[in-house]
GROMACS .gro file of C-alpha atoms in nm:
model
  450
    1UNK     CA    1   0.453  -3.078  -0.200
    2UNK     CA    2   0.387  -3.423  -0.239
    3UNK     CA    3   0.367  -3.379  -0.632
    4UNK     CA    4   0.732  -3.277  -0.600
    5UNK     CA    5   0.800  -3.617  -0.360
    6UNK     CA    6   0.605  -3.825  -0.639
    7UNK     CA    7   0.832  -3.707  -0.936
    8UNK     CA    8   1.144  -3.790  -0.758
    9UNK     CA    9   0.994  -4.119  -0.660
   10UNK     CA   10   0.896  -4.266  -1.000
   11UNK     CA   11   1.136  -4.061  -1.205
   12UNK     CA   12   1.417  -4.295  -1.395
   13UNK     CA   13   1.756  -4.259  -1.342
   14UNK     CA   14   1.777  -4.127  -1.692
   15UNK     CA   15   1.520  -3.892  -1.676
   16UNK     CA   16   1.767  -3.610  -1.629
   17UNK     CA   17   2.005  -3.694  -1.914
   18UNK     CA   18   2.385  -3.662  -1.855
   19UNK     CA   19   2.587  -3.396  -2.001
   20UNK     CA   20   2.795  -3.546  -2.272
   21UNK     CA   21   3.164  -3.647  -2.151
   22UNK     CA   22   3.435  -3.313  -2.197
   23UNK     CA   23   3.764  -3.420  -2.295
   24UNK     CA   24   4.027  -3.360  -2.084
   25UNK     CA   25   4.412  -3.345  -2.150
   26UNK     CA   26   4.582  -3.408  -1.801
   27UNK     CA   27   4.925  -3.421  -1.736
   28UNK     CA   28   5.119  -3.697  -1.833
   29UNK     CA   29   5.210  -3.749  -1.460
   30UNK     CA   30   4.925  -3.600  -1.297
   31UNK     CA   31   4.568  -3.831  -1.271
   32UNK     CA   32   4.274  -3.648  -1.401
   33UNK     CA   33   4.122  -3.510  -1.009
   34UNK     CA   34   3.771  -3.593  -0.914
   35UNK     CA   35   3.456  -3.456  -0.715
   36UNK     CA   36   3.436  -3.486  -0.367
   37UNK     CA   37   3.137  -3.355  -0.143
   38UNK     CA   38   3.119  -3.274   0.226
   39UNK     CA   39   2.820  -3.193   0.453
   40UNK     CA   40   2.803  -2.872   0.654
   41UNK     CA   41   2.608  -2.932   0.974
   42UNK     CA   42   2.462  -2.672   1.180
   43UNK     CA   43   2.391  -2.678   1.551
   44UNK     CA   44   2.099  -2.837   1.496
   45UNK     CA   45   2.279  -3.157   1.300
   46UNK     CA   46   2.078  -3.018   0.976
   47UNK     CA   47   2.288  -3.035   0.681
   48UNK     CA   48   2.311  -2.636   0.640
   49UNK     CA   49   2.564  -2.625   0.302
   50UNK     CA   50   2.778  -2.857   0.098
   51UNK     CA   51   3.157  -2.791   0.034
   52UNK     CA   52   3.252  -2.917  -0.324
   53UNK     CA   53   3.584  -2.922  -0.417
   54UNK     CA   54   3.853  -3.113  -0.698
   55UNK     CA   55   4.137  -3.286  -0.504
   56UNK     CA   56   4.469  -3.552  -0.622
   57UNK     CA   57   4.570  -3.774  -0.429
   58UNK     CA   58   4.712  -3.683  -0.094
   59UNK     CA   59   4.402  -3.518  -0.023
   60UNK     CA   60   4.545  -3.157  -0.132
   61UNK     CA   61   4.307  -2.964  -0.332
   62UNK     CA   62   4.388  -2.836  -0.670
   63UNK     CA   63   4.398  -2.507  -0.839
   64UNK     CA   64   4.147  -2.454  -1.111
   65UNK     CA   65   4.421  -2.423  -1.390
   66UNK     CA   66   4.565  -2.685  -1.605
   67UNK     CA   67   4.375  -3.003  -1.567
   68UNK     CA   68   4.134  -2.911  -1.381
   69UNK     CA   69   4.027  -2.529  -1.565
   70UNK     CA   70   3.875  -2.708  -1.872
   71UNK     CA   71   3.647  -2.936  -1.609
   72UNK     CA   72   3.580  -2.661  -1.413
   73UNK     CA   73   3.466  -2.425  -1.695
   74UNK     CA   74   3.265  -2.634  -1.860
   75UNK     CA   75   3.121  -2.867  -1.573
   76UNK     CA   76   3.184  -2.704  -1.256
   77UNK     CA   77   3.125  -2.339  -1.300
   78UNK     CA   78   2.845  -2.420  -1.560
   79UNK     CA   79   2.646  -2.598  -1.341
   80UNK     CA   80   2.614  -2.280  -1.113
   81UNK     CA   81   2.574  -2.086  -1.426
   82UNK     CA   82   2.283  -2.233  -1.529
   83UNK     CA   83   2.138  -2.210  -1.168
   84UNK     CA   84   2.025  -2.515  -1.156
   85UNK     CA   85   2.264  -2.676  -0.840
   86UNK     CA   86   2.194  -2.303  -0.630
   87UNK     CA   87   1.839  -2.340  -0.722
   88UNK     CA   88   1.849  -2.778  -0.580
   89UNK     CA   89   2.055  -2.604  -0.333
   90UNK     CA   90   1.697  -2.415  -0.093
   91UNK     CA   91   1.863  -2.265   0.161
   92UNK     CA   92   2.180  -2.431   0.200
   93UNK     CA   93   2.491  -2.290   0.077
   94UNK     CA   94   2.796  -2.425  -0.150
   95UNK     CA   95   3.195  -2.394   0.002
   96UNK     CA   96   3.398  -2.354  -0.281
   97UNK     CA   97   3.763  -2.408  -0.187
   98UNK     CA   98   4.029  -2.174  -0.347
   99UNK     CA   99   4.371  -2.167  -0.356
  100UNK     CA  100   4.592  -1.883  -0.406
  101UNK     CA  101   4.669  -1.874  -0.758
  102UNK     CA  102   4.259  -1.950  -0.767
  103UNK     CA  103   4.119  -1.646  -0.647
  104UNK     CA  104   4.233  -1.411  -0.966
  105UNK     CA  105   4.069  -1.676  -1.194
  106UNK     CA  106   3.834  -1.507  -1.491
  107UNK     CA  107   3.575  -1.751  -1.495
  108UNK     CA  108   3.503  -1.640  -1.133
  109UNK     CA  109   3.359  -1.352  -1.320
  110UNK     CA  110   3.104  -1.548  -1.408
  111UNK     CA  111   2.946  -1.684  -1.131
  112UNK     CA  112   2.673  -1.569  -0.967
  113UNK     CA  113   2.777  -1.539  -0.571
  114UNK     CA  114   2.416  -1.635  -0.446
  115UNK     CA  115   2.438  -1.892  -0.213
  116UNK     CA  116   2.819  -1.911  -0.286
  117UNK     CA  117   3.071  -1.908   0.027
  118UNK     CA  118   3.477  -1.937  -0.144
  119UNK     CA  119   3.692  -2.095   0.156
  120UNK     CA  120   4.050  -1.945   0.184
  121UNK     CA  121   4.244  -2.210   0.407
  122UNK     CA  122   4.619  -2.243   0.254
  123UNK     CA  123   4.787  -2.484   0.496
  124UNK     CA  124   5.045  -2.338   0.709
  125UNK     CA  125   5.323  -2.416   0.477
  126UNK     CA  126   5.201  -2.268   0.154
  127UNK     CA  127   5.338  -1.902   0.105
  128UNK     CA  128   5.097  -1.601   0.111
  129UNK     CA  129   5.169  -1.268  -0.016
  130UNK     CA  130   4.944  -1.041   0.164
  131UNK     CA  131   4.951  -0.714  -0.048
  132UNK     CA  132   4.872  -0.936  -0.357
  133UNK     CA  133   4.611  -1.177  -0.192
  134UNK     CA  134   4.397  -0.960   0.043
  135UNK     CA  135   4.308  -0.731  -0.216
  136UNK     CA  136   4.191  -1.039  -0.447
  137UNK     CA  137   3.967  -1.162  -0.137
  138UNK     CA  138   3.871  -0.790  -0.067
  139UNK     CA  139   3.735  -0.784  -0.447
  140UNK     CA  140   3.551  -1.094  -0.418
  141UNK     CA  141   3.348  -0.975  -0.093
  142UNK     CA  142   3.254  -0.626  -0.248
  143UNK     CA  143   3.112  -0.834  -0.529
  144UNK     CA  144   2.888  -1.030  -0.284
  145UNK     CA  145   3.091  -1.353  -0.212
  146UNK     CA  146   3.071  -1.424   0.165
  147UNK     CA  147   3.404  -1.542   0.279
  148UNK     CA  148   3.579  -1.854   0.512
  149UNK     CA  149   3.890  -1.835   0.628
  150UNK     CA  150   4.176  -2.014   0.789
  151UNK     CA  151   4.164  -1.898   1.156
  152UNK     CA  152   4.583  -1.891   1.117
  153UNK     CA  153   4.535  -1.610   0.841
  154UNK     CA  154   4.494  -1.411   1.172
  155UNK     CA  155   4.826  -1.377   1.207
  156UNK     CA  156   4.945  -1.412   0.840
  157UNK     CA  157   4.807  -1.072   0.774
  158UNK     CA  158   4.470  -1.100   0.680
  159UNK     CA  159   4.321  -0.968   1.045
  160UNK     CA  160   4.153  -0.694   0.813
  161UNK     CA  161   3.910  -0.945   0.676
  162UNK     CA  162   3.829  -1.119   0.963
  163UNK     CA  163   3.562  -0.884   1.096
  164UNK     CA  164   3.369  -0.934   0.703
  165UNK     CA  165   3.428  -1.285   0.713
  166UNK     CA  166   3.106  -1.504   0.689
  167UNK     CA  167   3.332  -1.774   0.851
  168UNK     CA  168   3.605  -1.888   1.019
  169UNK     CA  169   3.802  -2.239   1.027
  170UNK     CA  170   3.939  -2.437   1.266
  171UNK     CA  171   4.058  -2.719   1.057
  172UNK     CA  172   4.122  -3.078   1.250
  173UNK     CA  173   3.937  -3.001   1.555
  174UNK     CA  174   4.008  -3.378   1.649
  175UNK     CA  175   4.353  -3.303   1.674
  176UNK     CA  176   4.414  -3.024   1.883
  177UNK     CA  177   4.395  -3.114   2.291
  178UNK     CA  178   4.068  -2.927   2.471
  179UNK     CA  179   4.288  -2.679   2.599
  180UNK     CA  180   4.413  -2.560   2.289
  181UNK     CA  181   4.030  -2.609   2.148
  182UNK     CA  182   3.879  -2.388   2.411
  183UNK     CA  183   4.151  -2.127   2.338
  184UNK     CA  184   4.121  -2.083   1.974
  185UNK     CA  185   3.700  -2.060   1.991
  186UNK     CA  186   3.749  -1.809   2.261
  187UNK     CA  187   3.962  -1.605   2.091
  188UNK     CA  188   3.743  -1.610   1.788
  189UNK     CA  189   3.365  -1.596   1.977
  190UNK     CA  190   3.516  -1.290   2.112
  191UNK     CA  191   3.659  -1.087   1.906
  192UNK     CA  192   3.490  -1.201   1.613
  193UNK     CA  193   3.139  -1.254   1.742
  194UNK     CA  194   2.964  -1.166   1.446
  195UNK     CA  195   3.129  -1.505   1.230
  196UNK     CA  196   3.039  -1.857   1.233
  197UNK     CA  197   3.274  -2.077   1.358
  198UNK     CA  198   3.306  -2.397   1.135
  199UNK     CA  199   3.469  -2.673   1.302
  200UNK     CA  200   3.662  -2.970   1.113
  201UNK     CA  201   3.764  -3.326   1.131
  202UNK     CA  202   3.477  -3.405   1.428
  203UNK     CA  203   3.477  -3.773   1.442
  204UNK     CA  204   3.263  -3.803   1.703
  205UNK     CA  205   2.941  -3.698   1.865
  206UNK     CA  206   3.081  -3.631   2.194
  207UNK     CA  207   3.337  -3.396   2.023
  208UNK     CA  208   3.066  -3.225   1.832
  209UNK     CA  209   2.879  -3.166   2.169
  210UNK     CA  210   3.200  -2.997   2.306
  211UNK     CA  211   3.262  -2.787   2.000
  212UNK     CA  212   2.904  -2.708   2.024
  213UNK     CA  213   2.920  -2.581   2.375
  214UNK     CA  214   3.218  -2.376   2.275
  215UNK     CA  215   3.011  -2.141   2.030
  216UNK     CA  216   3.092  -2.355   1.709
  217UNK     CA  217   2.778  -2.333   1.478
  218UNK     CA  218   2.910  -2.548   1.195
  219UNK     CA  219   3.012  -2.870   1.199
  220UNK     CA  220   3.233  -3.085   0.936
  221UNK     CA  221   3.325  -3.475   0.972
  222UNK     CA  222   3.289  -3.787   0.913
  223UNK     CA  223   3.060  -3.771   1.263
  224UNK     CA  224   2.713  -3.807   1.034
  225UNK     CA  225   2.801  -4.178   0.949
  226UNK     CA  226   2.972  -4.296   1.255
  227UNK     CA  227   2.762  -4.405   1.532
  228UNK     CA  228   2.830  -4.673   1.811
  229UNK     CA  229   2.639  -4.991   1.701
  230UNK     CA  230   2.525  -5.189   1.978
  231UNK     CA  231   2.411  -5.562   1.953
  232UNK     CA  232   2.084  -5.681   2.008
  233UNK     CA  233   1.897  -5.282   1.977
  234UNK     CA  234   1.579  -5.354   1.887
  235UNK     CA  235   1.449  -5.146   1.639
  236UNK     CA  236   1.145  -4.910   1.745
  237UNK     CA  237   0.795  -5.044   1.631
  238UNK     CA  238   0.756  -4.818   1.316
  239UNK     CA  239   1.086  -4.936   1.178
  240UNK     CA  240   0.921  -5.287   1.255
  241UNK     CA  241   0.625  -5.220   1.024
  242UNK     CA  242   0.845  -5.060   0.750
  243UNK     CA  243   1.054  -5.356   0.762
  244UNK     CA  244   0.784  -5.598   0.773
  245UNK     CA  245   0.621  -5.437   0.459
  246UNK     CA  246   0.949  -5.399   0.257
  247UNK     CA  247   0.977  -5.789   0.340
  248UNK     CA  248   0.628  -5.847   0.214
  249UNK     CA  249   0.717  -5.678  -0.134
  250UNK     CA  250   1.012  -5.910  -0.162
  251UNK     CA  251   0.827  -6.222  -0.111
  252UNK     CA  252   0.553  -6.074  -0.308
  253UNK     CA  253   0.260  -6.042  -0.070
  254UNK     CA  254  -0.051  -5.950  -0.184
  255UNK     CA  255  -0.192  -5.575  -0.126
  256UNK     CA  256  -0.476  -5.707   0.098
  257UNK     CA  257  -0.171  -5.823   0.312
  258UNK     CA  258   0.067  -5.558   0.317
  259UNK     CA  259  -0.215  -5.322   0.367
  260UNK     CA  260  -0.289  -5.460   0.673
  261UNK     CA  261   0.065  -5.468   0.760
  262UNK     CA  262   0.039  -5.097   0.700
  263UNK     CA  263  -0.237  -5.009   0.958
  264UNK     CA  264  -0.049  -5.239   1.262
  265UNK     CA  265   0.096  -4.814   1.220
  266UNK     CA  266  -0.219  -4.586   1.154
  267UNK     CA  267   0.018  -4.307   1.102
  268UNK     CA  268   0.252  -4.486   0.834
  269UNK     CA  269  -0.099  -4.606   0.674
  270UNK     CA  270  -0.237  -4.202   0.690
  271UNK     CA  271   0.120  -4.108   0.526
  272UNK     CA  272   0.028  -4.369   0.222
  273UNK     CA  273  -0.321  -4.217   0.169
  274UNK     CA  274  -0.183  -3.872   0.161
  275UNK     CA  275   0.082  -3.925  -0.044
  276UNK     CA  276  -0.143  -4.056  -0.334
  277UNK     CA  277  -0.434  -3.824  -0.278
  278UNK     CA  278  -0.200  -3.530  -0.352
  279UNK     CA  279  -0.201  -3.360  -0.663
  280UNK     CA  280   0.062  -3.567  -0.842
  281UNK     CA  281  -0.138  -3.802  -0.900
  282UNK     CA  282  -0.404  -3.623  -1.043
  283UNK     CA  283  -0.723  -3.827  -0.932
  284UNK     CA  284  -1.052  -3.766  -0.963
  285UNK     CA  285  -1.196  -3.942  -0.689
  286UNK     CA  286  -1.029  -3.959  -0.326
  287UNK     CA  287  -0.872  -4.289  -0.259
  288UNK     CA  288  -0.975  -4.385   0.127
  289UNK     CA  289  -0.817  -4.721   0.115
  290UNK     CA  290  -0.463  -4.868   0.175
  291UNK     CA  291  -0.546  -5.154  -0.037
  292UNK     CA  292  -0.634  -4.924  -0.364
  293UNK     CA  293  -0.349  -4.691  -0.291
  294UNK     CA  294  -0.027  -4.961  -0.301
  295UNK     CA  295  -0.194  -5.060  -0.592
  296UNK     CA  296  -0.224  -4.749  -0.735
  297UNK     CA  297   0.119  -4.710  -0.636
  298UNK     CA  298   0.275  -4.994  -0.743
  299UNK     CA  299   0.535  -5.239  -0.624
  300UNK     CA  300   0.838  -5.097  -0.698
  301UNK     CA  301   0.758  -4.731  -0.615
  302UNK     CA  302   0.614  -4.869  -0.314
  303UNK     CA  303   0.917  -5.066  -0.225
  304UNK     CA  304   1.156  -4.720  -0.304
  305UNK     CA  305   0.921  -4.503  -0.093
  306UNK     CA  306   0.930  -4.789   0.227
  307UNK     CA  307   1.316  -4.775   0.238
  308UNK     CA  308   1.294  -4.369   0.248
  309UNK     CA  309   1.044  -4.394   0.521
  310UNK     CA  310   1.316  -4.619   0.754
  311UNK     CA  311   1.495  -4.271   0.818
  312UNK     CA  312   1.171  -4.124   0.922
  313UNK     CA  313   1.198  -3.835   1.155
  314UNK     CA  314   1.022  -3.896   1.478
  315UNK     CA  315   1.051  -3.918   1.837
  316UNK     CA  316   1.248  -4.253   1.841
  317UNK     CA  317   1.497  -4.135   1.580
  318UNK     CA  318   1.873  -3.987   1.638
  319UNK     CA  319   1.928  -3.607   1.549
  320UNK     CA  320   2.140  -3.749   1.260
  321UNK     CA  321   1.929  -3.941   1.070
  322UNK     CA  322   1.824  -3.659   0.836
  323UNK     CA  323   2.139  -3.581   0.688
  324UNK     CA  324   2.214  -3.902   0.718
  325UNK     CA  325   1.912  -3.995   0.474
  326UNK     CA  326   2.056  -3.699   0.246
  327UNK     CA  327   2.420  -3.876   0.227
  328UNK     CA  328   2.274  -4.211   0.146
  329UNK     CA  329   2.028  -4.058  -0.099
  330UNK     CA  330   2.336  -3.888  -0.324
  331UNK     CA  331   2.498  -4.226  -0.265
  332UNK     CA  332   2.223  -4.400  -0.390
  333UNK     CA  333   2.147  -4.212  -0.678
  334UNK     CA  334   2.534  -4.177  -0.762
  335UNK     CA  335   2.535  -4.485  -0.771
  336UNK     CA  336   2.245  -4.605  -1.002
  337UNK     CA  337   2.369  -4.355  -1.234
  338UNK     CA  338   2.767  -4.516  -1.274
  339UNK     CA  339   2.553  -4.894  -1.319
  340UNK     CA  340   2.352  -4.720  -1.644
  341UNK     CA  341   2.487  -4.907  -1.943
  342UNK     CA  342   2.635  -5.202  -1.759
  343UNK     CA  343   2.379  -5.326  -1.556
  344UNK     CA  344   1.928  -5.334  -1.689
  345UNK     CA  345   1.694  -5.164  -1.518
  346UNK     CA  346   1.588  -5.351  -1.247
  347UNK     CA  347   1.907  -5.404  -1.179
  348UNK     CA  348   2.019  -5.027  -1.155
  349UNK     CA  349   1.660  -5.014  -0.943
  350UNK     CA  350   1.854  -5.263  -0.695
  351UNK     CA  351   2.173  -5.077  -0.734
  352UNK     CA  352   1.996  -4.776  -0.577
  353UNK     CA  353   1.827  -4.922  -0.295
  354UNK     CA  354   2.134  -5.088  -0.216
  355UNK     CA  355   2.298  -4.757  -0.184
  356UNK     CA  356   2.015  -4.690   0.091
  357UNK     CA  357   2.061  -4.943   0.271
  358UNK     CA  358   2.416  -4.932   0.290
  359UNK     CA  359   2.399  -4.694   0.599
  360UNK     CA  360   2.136  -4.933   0.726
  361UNK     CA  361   2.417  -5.019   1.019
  362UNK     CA  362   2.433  -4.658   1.136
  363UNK     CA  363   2.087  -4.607   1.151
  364UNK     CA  364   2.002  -4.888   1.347
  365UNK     CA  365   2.320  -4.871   1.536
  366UNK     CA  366   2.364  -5.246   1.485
  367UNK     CA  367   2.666  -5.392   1.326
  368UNK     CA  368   2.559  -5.468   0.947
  369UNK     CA  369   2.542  -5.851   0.920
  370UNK     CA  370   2.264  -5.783   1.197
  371UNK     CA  371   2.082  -5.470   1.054
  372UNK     CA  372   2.047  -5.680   0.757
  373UNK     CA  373   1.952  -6.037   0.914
  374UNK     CA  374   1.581  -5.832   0.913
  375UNK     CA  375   1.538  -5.808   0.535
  376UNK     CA  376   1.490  -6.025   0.283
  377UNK     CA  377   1.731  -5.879   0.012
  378UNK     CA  378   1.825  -5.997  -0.334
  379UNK     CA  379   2.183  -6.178  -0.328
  380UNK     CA  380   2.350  -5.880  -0.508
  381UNK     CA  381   2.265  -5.637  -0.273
  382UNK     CA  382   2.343  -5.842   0.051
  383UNK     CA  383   2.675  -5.925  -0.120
  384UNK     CA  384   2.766  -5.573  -0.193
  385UNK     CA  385   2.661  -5.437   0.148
  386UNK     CA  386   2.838  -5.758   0.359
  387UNK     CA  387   3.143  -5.869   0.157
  388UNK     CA  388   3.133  -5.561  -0.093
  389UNK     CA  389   3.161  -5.832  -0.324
  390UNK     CA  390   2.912  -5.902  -0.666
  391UNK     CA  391   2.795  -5.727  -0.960
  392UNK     CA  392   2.669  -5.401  -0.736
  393UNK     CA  393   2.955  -5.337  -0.553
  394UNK     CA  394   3.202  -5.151  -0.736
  395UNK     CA  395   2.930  -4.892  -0.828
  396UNK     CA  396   2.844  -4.866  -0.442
  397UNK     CA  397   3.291  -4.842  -0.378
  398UNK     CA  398   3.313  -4.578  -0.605
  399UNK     CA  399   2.993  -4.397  -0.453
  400UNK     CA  400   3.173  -4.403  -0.129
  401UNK     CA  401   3.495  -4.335  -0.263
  402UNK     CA  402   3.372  -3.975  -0.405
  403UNK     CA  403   3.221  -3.918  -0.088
  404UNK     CA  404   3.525  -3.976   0.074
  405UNK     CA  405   3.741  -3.833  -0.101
  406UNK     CA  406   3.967  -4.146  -0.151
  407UNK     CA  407   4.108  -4.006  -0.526
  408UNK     CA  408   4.368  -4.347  -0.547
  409UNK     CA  409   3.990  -4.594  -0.481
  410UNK     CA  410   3.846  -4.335  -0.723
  411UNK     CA  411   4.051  -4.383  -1.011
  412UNK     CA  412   4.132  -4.764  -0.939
  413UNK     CA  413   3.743  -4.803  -1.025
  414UNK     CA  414   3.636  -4.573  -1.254
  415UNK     CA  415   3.925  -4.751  -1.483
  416UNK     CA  416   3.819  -5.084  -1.391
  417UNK     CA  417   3.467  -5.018  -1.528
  418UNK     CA  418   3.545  -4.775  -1.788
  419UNK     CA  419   3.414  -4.457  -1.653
  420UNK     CA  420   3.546  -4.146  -1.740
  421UNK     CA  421   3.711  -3.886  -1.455
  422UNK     CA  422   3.496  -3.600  -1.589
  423UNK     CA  423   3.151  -3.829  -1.634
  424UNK     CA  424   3.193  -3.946  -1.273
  425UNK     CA  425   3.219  -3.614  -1.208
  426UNK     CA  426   2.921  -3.457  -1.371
  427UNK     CA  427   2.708  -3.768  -1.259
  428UNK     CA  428   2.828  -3.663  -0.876
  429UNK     CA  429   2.726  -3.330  -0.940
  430UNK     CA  430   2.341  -3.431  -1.095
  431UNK     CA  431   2.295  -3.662  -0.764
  432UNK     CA  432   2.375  -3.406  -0.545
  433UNK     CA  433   2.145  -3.177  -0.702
  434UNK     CA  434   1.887  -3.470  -0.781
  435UNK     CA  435   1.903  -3.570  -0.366
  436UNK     CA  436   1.899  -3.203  -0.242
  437UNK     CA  437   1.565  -3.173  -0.469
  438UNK     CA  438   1.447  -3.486  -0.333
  439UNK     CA  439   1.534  -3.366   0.051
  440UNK     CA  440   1.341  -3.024  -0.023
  441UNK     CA  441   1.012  -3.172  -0.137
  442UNK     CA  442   1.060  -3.437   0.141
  443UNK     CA  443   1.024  -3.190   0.396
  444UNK     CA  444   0.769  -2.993   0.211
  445UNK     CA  445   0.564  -3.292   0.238
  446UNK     CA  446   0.671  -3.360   0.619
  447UNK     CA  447   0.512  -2.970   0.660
  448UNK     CA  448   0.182  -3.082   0.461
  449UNK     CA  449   0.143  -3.353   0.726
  450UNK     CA  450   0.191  -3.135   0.989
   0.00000   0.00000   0.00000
């Protein structure tokens, strides 16, 4: 429980060692393709899977064949392999994109379909032979893969799958007018009622309530870090004392201060003395005071733990803020690891709190400059989260940019700095599994409290 919290807490950003680097041999013409992650929400905004998929620029996602097969062999596919992403995963589940020259891959052979959904949404435009490419899909299901599909293959021949399907897609929800919205989920709650219904491109909460209400269970969009700031919100009196304390690390307060910082919250001071009496620690004697505990603790671990504790859940907190905690905490960690080599320690330790804090606007719903104006930051990090500007920032651009998906930003950065396409890669893939981990013991601990 809180052993688990306590290794992800003081652990280095090394202390999982990278892969080393696979050569790759792209196309003269063609840019090597990088990682990109998106959140699967559930009804509940809990982030219920991850889709992971390679894309070029344009957005369109690639087969896994020529550039791409080496990376996905020995990077990609390997890291399922191994088990060690579906283990980080708990209970969520991975999307794996195909396209139609991917479903007959071998190396497919190899994976394990545990927690393993393969998405089958060729745009409209792409041709499909059905007699060739149901049967491929049909052979994937019988050997345990659960299936998404396009909710167009309806009517491109693939109606025989539709009532095994684990899921169907509407893509670009945000598109279509509510008439033509309440149609299509109609269609599908009904005669399908035994699918999820995974709707994408929500932008916005109020179109996430309306898919909602429609019988859409799963949600996809850029909805989890978009929320209407509003000036002058003042923040609720927990995030007061967390801010307060991380404040009083900065300016290097002592621990008879900032322990009595901590009990202006008995419950945020009760948190502290649980966290270090757990077995992580190891101690022989129960620690009973604040004081002895951030000492125990230390500044720094201290300082990591505060930030984490800003996206509390509690009764003055949005329905978001979890997975939006879990996005910043891949972003975070993604982006300490791309700093290793350039930047020292403490500054990589900077690097990730300044990924934290860089959703600091959305969770406050105040505008940035403002969310900010209440912590006393290092320069670097206020520059990178204000002006994007400094010796932080381009690690905390390309963080975003593989979260986004934004494959020219991508590769405009990773050059700039040096950074291999396929290291980016595997470092995306050991922060996603790193944050997952951390999520999972997070809420183990939230349960020991409870």
């Amino acid at each position: 429980m809180f052993g688990r919290l306590f290794g992800f807490l003081r652990g280095k950003p090394n202390a999982t060692p990278n892969p080393a680097p696979i050569a790759a041999t792209p196309e003269a013409d063609t840019p090597p393709p990088f990682l990109r992650r998106e959140p699967l929400l559930d009804a509940r905004q809990h982030v219920t899977a991850y889709q992971l998929s390679l894309e070029k620029p344009g957005g369109e996602t690639r087969a896994w064949h020529a550039t791409t097969q080496r990376f996905f062999n020995a990077a990609f596919i390997g890291q399922f392999i191994d088990g060690r992403v579906q283990a980080a995963l708990g209970p969520r589940l991975a999307y794996l994109p195909l396209s139609v020259d991917s479903l007959t891959h071998p190396d497919l052979g190899r994976l394990s379909p545990d927690k393993l959904v393969i998405r089958f949404t060729p745009a409209p435009d792409v041709p499909i032979d059905p007699v060739v490419t149901l049967p491929a899909l049909a052979r994937l299901h019988a050997r345990g893969f659960a299936l998404a599909l396009g909710h167009d293959l309806e009517q491109r021949g693939f109606a025989p799958l539709f009532e095994q399907a684990h899921t169907l897609v509407l893509d670009e929800v945000a598109q279509l007018d509510p008439a033509s919205l309440l149609q299509q989920c109609r269609h599908l709650t009904q005669h399908y009622p035994a699918a999820r219904i995974l709707a994408c491109g929500v932008d916005s909460m109020e179109l996430h309530q309306a898919c909602k209400r429609l019988g859409v269970s799963l949600f996809q969009g850029d909805f989890v870090t978009q929320r209407p700031v509003r000036a002058g919100k003042p923040l609720s009196p927990y995030r007061m004392v967390v801010v307060e304390l991380l404040n009083g690390i900065k300016r290097q307060a002592g621990f008879d201060e900032l322990a009595g910082i901590a009990w202006y919250d008995p419950a945020l001071a009760y948190r502290l003395l649980r966290f270090v009496n757990s077995a992580a620690f190891g101690l022989r004697e129960k620690i009973d005071n604040v004081k002895n505990a951030m000492t125990y603790v230390g500044r720094d671990e201290l300082y990591r733990w505060l930030t984490l504790l800003l996206f509390s859940i509690g009764k003055d907190t949005h329905p978001l803020d979890e997975a939006l905690r879990e996005n910043a905490l891949v972003r975070a960690r993604l982006a300490e690891h791309l700093a290793q080599g350039a930047l020292n320690p403490r500054q990589c330790d900077e690097v990730f709190v300044t990924g934290i804090l860089s959703v600091i606007d959305t969770l406050f719903e105040l505008p940035m400059q403002e969310a900010l104006a209440q912590l006393t930051l290092p320069e670097p990090v206020r520059a990178a989260l204000v002006q994007r500007d400094g010796p932080y920032a381009p690690y905390l651009r390309l963080a975003i940019a593989c979260e986004n998906g934004d494959q020219v930003e991508i590769e405009t950065l990773a050059q700039a700095h040096d950074l291999d396409a396929i290291r980016v890669n595997q470092q995306h893939i050991d922060a996603l599994a790193w944050a997952l981990g951390f999520s999972e013991a997070l809420g183990e601990a939230a349960t020991a409290r409870g």
